[in-house]
Amino acid sequence: MSKALSFYEGEISKYEEKIKNINGVITKISTLRLIIAIMAVLLAYYFYKGESIAYLISSIVISVGIFIVVAYYHNKRIQEKREYEIYININRNGINRIKGTFKEREDKGEEFLSDEHPFASDLDVFGRNSLFQMINSTKTKFGRAKLSQMLNLNAIPGREEILKKQEAINELGKKVEWRQHLEVKSTIKKSGTKDINELLEWANGKSEIKPLFKIVPYLFIAITMISIVLVVLKVLPISYVILVFMINYLVVKILTKDLVQIIKLFDKHKKDIEAYTNLLILIENENFDSVRLKELKNKMNSSGKSCVEEMKALKKLVDWLGDSSSNAYYLLLNVTVLSDTFILRNLEEWRRLNGHKLEAWLNVMGEFEALSSISNLSFDFDEWSYPTISNLDVVEGINIGHPMLGERAVVNSFTLNHDSKVALITGSNMSGKSTFLRTIGLNLLLSYIGAPTCSNGFTCGVFSIYTCMRTKDNLEESISSFYAEILRIKILIEAAKNGEKVFFLLDEIFKGTNSKDRHEGAQVLINQLVNNNAMGLVSTHDLELCDLEKTKKWIKNYNFQEYYEKNNIKFDYKLREGRSKTQNAVHLMKLAGIEFNDN
């Protein structure tokens, strides 16, 4: 059993035991709350019948106080139980990653799918049974966005940047308990699907404190305090104070006419702000050694102020807003010292000082989430290897496997360099050609995002990855699958011509045309790509293409084979040098019921 698998199973057992224990506590507290409620009613009735008003009021106040304390403790235990359940789910996700049984996870990142992307759709980066579905542990919009940007390689990283990410991911991989805590805290307070953009729009909006806010509240507070003193001294009747309160209420409503919308805004995002604050606190309180993580952490306090303290201040203001809309005691406070005017003023002051920084802070938080997601691979698969990033045009792997197949992955060794720039992969149907192309593409992607690769050793240069594997019809655009393939090939050629260092993965190219055109087109395309300094793999059923190896020293033939046991077709998915010498199409047609004869 691997170290990671043992850890996850141990954590699940630990938290299941904690839930079992806390369930007993929750049941006892529930019973106690019921007893307190019943006793409060009986005592109140007893004192009411005895006409002991003082005792009646005292018993009600004491009972309510005790009930509130017990209810608070009860809710804390329920919250604690929920956290344990989240921990169990996190550890089960880890086991599913290791075993390759993660495809039922709900978050597939399907909104990031794009047929126009150079490789994401063909390499199963997003969608069902995808790399995103496998590794994603982000829970905020910012984390998901950062992870999708990394997986899409929106910007091809340089060698130094990749090495920084490797160091960061290696460090985070070892901080498994901290990463799980980060995931729990981002889950427990999340408000759901509400659009956070409106909060950012408020933060980035113009902050303006009206001059009236600097004078009027203090004037009316002074009038109120003087009125209360005069009433206490019996100089004025109590009705005068009531009148002052009514005027104060009217003044508050006039000065804070925009507050209703702000209350609605923060009421929607109160939990988000709390979750973000908790995550930033976790990041702030953790020590990091890697350069990239230190750089990210420094961005949180780039202005000399602690973003954690500023977020705590925002959270307190938001808590006050929540009280203002639902608390009777707050109403009394509001008409006495015009508290809403000060909240609005403080919010504007917070926005003036910090509003333009909020998105940057949350992006740092999101990048920590994204890097933590990728570092799941570092912890789960300690037998995988971090790649060597070369300055040369090379792709070389020892025992490379498909990273999402788990225990089912079959490994192969493979090399492309200046001597062999193109690998032609032949073989029968279902023998493993397409999977091998994805194996190479995905391990390149893992290399560029700083992750370990599914291999015993992997070396690669930095390339732009382009694929043409799953072309399909687009009826809305009146595009056939063959023309869709041509369009992808066109993008690939243009990238190579424009000086990009291209690595291509082409699966059964030009399959939508006749064999003569297919053979000639493939031959011309491969020559053109190599002449523009591109490298890559081409899978094909066109065995005539294999003859290119005789005249083009930079082409190397590989193949996959099938074998038969008791008339059943079998595959070992092992890569062999040379062209394919087997075929299984006729056998598969016979299995489908097509009858062949010798005539």
CSV table of C-alpha atoms in Angstrom, one decimal, residues 1-207:
chain,number,residue,atom,x,y,z
A,1,MET,CA,0.0,0.0,0.0
A,2,SER,CA,1.3,3.4,-0.9
A,3,LYS,CA,2.1,6.1,1.7
A,4,ALA,CA,-0.7,8.3,0.4
A,5,LEU,CA,-3.3,5.6,0.3
A,6,SER,CA,-2.4,4.6,3.9
A,7,PHE,CA,-2.7,8.2,5.0
A,8,TYR,CA,-6.1,8.7,3.4
A,9,GLU,CA,-7.6,5.5,4.8
A,10,GLY,CA,-6.2,6.4,8.3
A,11,GLU,CA,-7.7,9.9,8.1
A,12,ILE,CA,-11.1,8.5,7.1
A,13,SER,CA,-11.1,6.1,10.0
A,14,LYS,CA,-10.0,8.9,12.4
A,15,TYR,CA,-12.8,11.3,11.3
A,16,GLU,CA,-15.5,8.5,11.2
A,17,GLU,CA,-14.6,7.8,14.9
A,18,LYS,CA,-14.8,11.5,15.7
A,19,ILE,CA,-18.3,11.7,14.0
A,20,LYS,CA,-19.4,8.7,16.0
A,21,ASN,CA,-18.3,10.4,19.3
A,22,ILE,CA,-19.7,13.8,18.4
A,23,ASN,CA,-23.1,12.3,17.4
A,24,GLY,CA,-23.5,11.2,21.0
A,25,VAL,CA,-22.6,14.7,22.2
A,26,ILE,CA,-25.1,16.3,19.8
A,27,THR,CA,-27.9,13.9,20.9
A,28,LYS,CA,-27.3,14.7,24.6
A,29,ILE,CA,-27.2,18.5,23.9
A,30,SER,CA,-30.5,18.2,21.9
A,31,THR,CA,-32.1,16.5,24.9
A,32,LEU,CA,-30.7,19.1,27.2
A,33,ARG,CA,-32.1,21.9,25.1
A,34,LEU,CA,-35.6,20.3,25.2
A,35,ILE,CA,-35.3,19.9,29.0
A,36,ILE,CA,-34.3,23.6,29.4
A,37,ALA,CA,-37.3,24.7,27.3
A,38,ILE,CA,-39.7,22.5,29.2
A,39,MET,CA,-38.3,23.7,32.6
A,40,ALA,CA,-38.5,27.3,31.5
A,41,VAL,CA,-42.1,27.0,30.6
A,42,LEU,CA,-42.9,25.2,33.9
A,43,LEU,CA,-41.1,27.7,36.0
A,44,ALA,CA,-42.7,30.6,34.2
A,45,TYR,CA,-46.1,29.1,34.7
A,46,TYR,CA,-45.3,28.4,38.4
A,47,PHE,CA,-44.3,32.0,39.1
A,48,TYR,CA,-47.1,33.4,37.0
A,49,LYS,CA,-49.7,31.4,39.0
A,50,GLY,CA,-47.9,32.6,42.2
A,51,GLU,CA,-48.1,36.2,40.9
A,52,SER,CA,-44.3,36.5,41.5
A,53,ILE,CA,-43.6,38.9,38.7
A,54,ALA,CA,-40.0,39.5,39.6
A,55,TYR,CA,-39.3,35.8,39.8
A,56,LEU,CA,-41.2,35.3,36.5
A,57,ILE,CA,-39.0,37.8,34.7
A,58,SER,CA,-35.8,36.5,36.3
A,59,SER,CA,-36.6,32.9,35.4
A,60,ILE,CA,-37.4,33.9,31.8
A,61,VAL,CA,-34.1,35.9,31.5
A,62,ILE,CA,-32.0,33.2,33.1
A,63,SER,CA,-33.7,30.4,31.0
A,64,VAL,CA,-33.2,32.3,27.8
A,65,GLY,CA,-29.6,33.0,28.7
A,66,ILE,CA,-28.9,29.3,29.5
A,67,PHE,CA,-30.7,28.2,26.3
A,68,ILE,CA,-28.7,30.6,24.1
A,69,VAL,CA,-25.4,29.3,25.6
A,70,VAL,CA,-26.4,25.7,25.1
A,71,ALA,CA,-27.7,26.4,21.6
A,72,TYR,CA,-24.4,28.1,20.7
A,73,TYR,CA,-22.5,25.1,22.0
A,74,HIS,CA,-24.9,22.8,20.1
A,75,ASN,CA,-24.4,24.7,16.8
A,76,LYS,CA,-20.6,24.6,17.3
A,77,ARG,CA,-20.7,20.8,17.6
A,78,ILE,CA,-22.9,20.5,14.5
A,79,GLN,CA,-20.5,22.7,12.6
A,80,GLU,CA,-17.6,20.5,13.9
A,81,LYS,CA,-19.4,17.4,12.6
A,82,ARG,CA,-19.8,19.0,9.2
A,83,GLU,CA,-16.1,19.7,9.0
A,84,TYR,CA,-15.4,16.1,9.8
A,85,GLU,CA,-17.7,15.0,7.0
A,86,ILE,CA,-15.8,17.3,4.6
A,87,TYR,CA,-12.5,15.9,5.7
A,88,ILE,CA,-13.8,12.4,5.0
A,89,ASN,CA,-14.9,13.4,1.5
A,90,ILE,CA,-11.5,15.0,0.8
A,91,ASN,CA,-9.7,11.8,1.8
A,92,ARG,CA,-12.1,9.7,-0.3
A,93,ASN,CA,-11.3,11.9,-3.3
A,94,GLY,CA,-7.6,11.2,-2.7
A,95,ILE,CA,-8.2,7.5,-2.8
A,96,ASN,CA,-10.2,7.9,-6.0
A,97,ARG,CA,-7.3,9.8,-7.6
A,98,ILE,CA,-4.9,7.1,-6.7
A,99,LYS,CA,-7.1,4.3,-8.1
A,100,GLY,CA,-8.2,6.3,-11.1
A,101,THR,CA,-11.9,6.1,-10.1
A,102,PHE,CA,-12.6,9.9,-9.9
A,103,LYS,CA,-14.9,10.2,-12.9
A,104,GLU,CA,-18.1,10.5,-10.8
A,105,ARG,CA,-16.9,13.7,-9.1
A,106,GLU,CA,-19.4,16.5,-9.9
A,107,ASP,CA,-17.0,19.3,-10.8
A,108,LYS,CA,-15.7,18.5,-14.2
A,109,GLY,CA,-14.7,22.0,-15.3
A,110,GLU,CA,-16.9,21.7,-18.4
A,111,GLU,CA,-17.3,25.4,-18.7
A,112,PHE,CA,-13.6,25.6,-19.6
A,113,LEU,CA,-13.9,23.3,-22.6
A,114,SER,CA,-13.3,24.9,-26.0
A,115,ASP,CA,-13.0,23.2,-29.4
A,116,GLU,CA,-10.7,26.1,-30.5
A,117,HIS,CA,-8.1,25.4,-27.8
A,118,PRO,CA,-4.8,23.9,-29.2
A,119,PHE,CA,-4.9,20.8,-27.1
A,120,ALA,CA,-7.3,20.8,-24.1
A,121,SER,CA,-10.2,19.0,-25.7
A,122,ASP,CA,-8.1,16.2,-27.3
A,123,LEU,CA,-6.0,15.6,-24.1
A,124,ASP,CA,-9.1,15.4,-21.8
A,125,VAL,CA,-7.9,18.4,-19.7
A,126,PHE,CA,-11.5,19.3,-18.8
A,127,GLY,CA,-14.8,17.4,-18.8
A,128,ARG,CA,-15.7,13.9,-17.7
A,129,ASN,CA,-12.7,11.7,-16.8
A,130,SER,CA,-10.4,14.7,-17.2
A,131,LEU,CA,-7.2,16.0,-15.5
A,132,PHE,CA,-9.2,18.9,-14.0
A,133,GLN,CA,-11.8,16.4,-12.5
A,134,MET,CA,-9.0,14.3,-11.1
A,135,ILE,CA,-6.9,17.0,-9.3
A,136,ASN,CA,-9.3,19.9,-8.6
A,137,SER,CA,-9.7,20.7,-5.0
A,138,THR,CA,-10.4,24.4,-5.4
A,139,LYS,CA,-13.7,25.7,-3.9
A,140,THR,CA,-13.6,29.4,-4.9
A,141,LYS,CA,-14.2,31.1,-8.2
A,142,PHE,CA,-10.6,32.5,-8.1
A,143,GLY,CA,-9.1,29.1,-7.4
A,144,ARG,CA,-11.0,27.4,-10.3
A,145,ALA,CA,-10.1,30.2,-12.7
A,146,LYS,CA,-6.4,30.0,-11.8
A,147,LEU,CA,-6.4,26.3,-12.1
A,148,SER,CA,-8.1,26.4,-15.5
A,149,GLN,CA,-5.5,29.1,-16.7
A,150,MET,CA,-2.6,26.8,-15.6
A,151,LEU,CA,-4.1,23.8,-17.3
A,152,ASN,CA,-4.8,25.7,-20.5
A,153,LEU,CA,-1.2,27.0,-20.6
A,154,ASN,CA,-2.6,30.4,-21.4
A,155,ALA,CA,1.0,31.6,-21.3
A,156,ILE,CA,3.8,29.2,-22.1
A,157,PRO,CA,6.1,29.3,-19.0
A,158,GLY,CA,9.8,29.7,-19.3
A,159,ARG,CA,12.2,27.1,-17.8
A,160,GLU,CA,12.9,29.2,-14.6
A,161,GLU,CA,9.2,29.7,-14.0
A,162,ILE,CA,8.6,25.9,-14.3
A,163,LEU,CA,11.3,25.2,-11.8
A,164,LYS,CA,9.8,27.6,-9.3
A,165,LYS,CA,6.5,25.9,-9.7
A,166,GLN,CA,8.1,22.5,-9.2
A,167,GLU,CA,9.6,23.7,-6.0
A,168,ALA,CA,6.3,25.2,-4.8
A,169,ILE,CA,4.3,22.1,-5.7
A,170,ASN,CA,6.8,19.8,-4.1
A,171,GLU,CA,6.6,21.8,-0.9
A,172,LEU,CA,2.8,21.9,-0.9
A,173,GLY,CA,2.6,18.2,-1.6
A,174,LYS,CA,4.3,17.6,1.8
A,175,LYS,CA,1.8,20.0,3.6
A,176,VAL,CA,-1.1,17.6,3.1
A,177,GLU,CA,-2.8,18.5,6.4
A,178,TRP,CA,-2.5,22.2,5.7
A,179,ARG,CA,-3.9,21.7,2.2
A,180,GLN,CA,-6.9,19.8,3.5
A,181,HIS,CA,-7.5,22.5,6.2
A,182,LEU,CA,-7.5,25.1,3.4
A,183,GLU,CA,-10.0,23.0,1.4
A,184,VAL,CA,-12.3,22.6,4.5
A,185,LYS,CA,-12.2,26.3,5.3
A,186,SER,CA,-13.0,27.2,1.7
A,187,THR,CA,-15.9,24.8,1.7
A,188,ILE,CA,-17.5,25.4,5.1
A,189,LYS,CA,-18.4,29.1,4.6
A,190,LYS,CA,-18.9,29.2,0.8
A,191,SER,CA,-22.2,30.9,-0.2
A,192,GLY,CA,-22.6,28.9,-3.4
A,193,THR,CA,-23.1,30.0,-7.0
A,194,LYS,CA,-23.7,33.8,-6.4
A,195,ASP,CA,-21.7,36.0,-8.7
A,196,ILE,CA,-18.7,37.5,-6.9
A,197,ASN,CA,-18.2,40.0,-9.7
A,198,GLU,CA,-20.7,42.4,-8.1
A,199,LEU,CA,-18.6,42.5,-5.0
A,200,LEU,CA,-15.5,43.3,-7.0
A,201,GLU,CA,-17.4,46.0,-8.9
A,202,TRP,CA,-18.2,47.6,-5.6
A,203,ALA,CA,-14.6,47.3,-4.4
A,204,ASN,CA,-13.2,48.8,-7.6
A,205,GLY,CA,-15.9,51.6,-7.7
A,206,LYS,CA,-15.2,55.2,-6.9
A,207,SER,CA,-15.1,55.9,-3.2
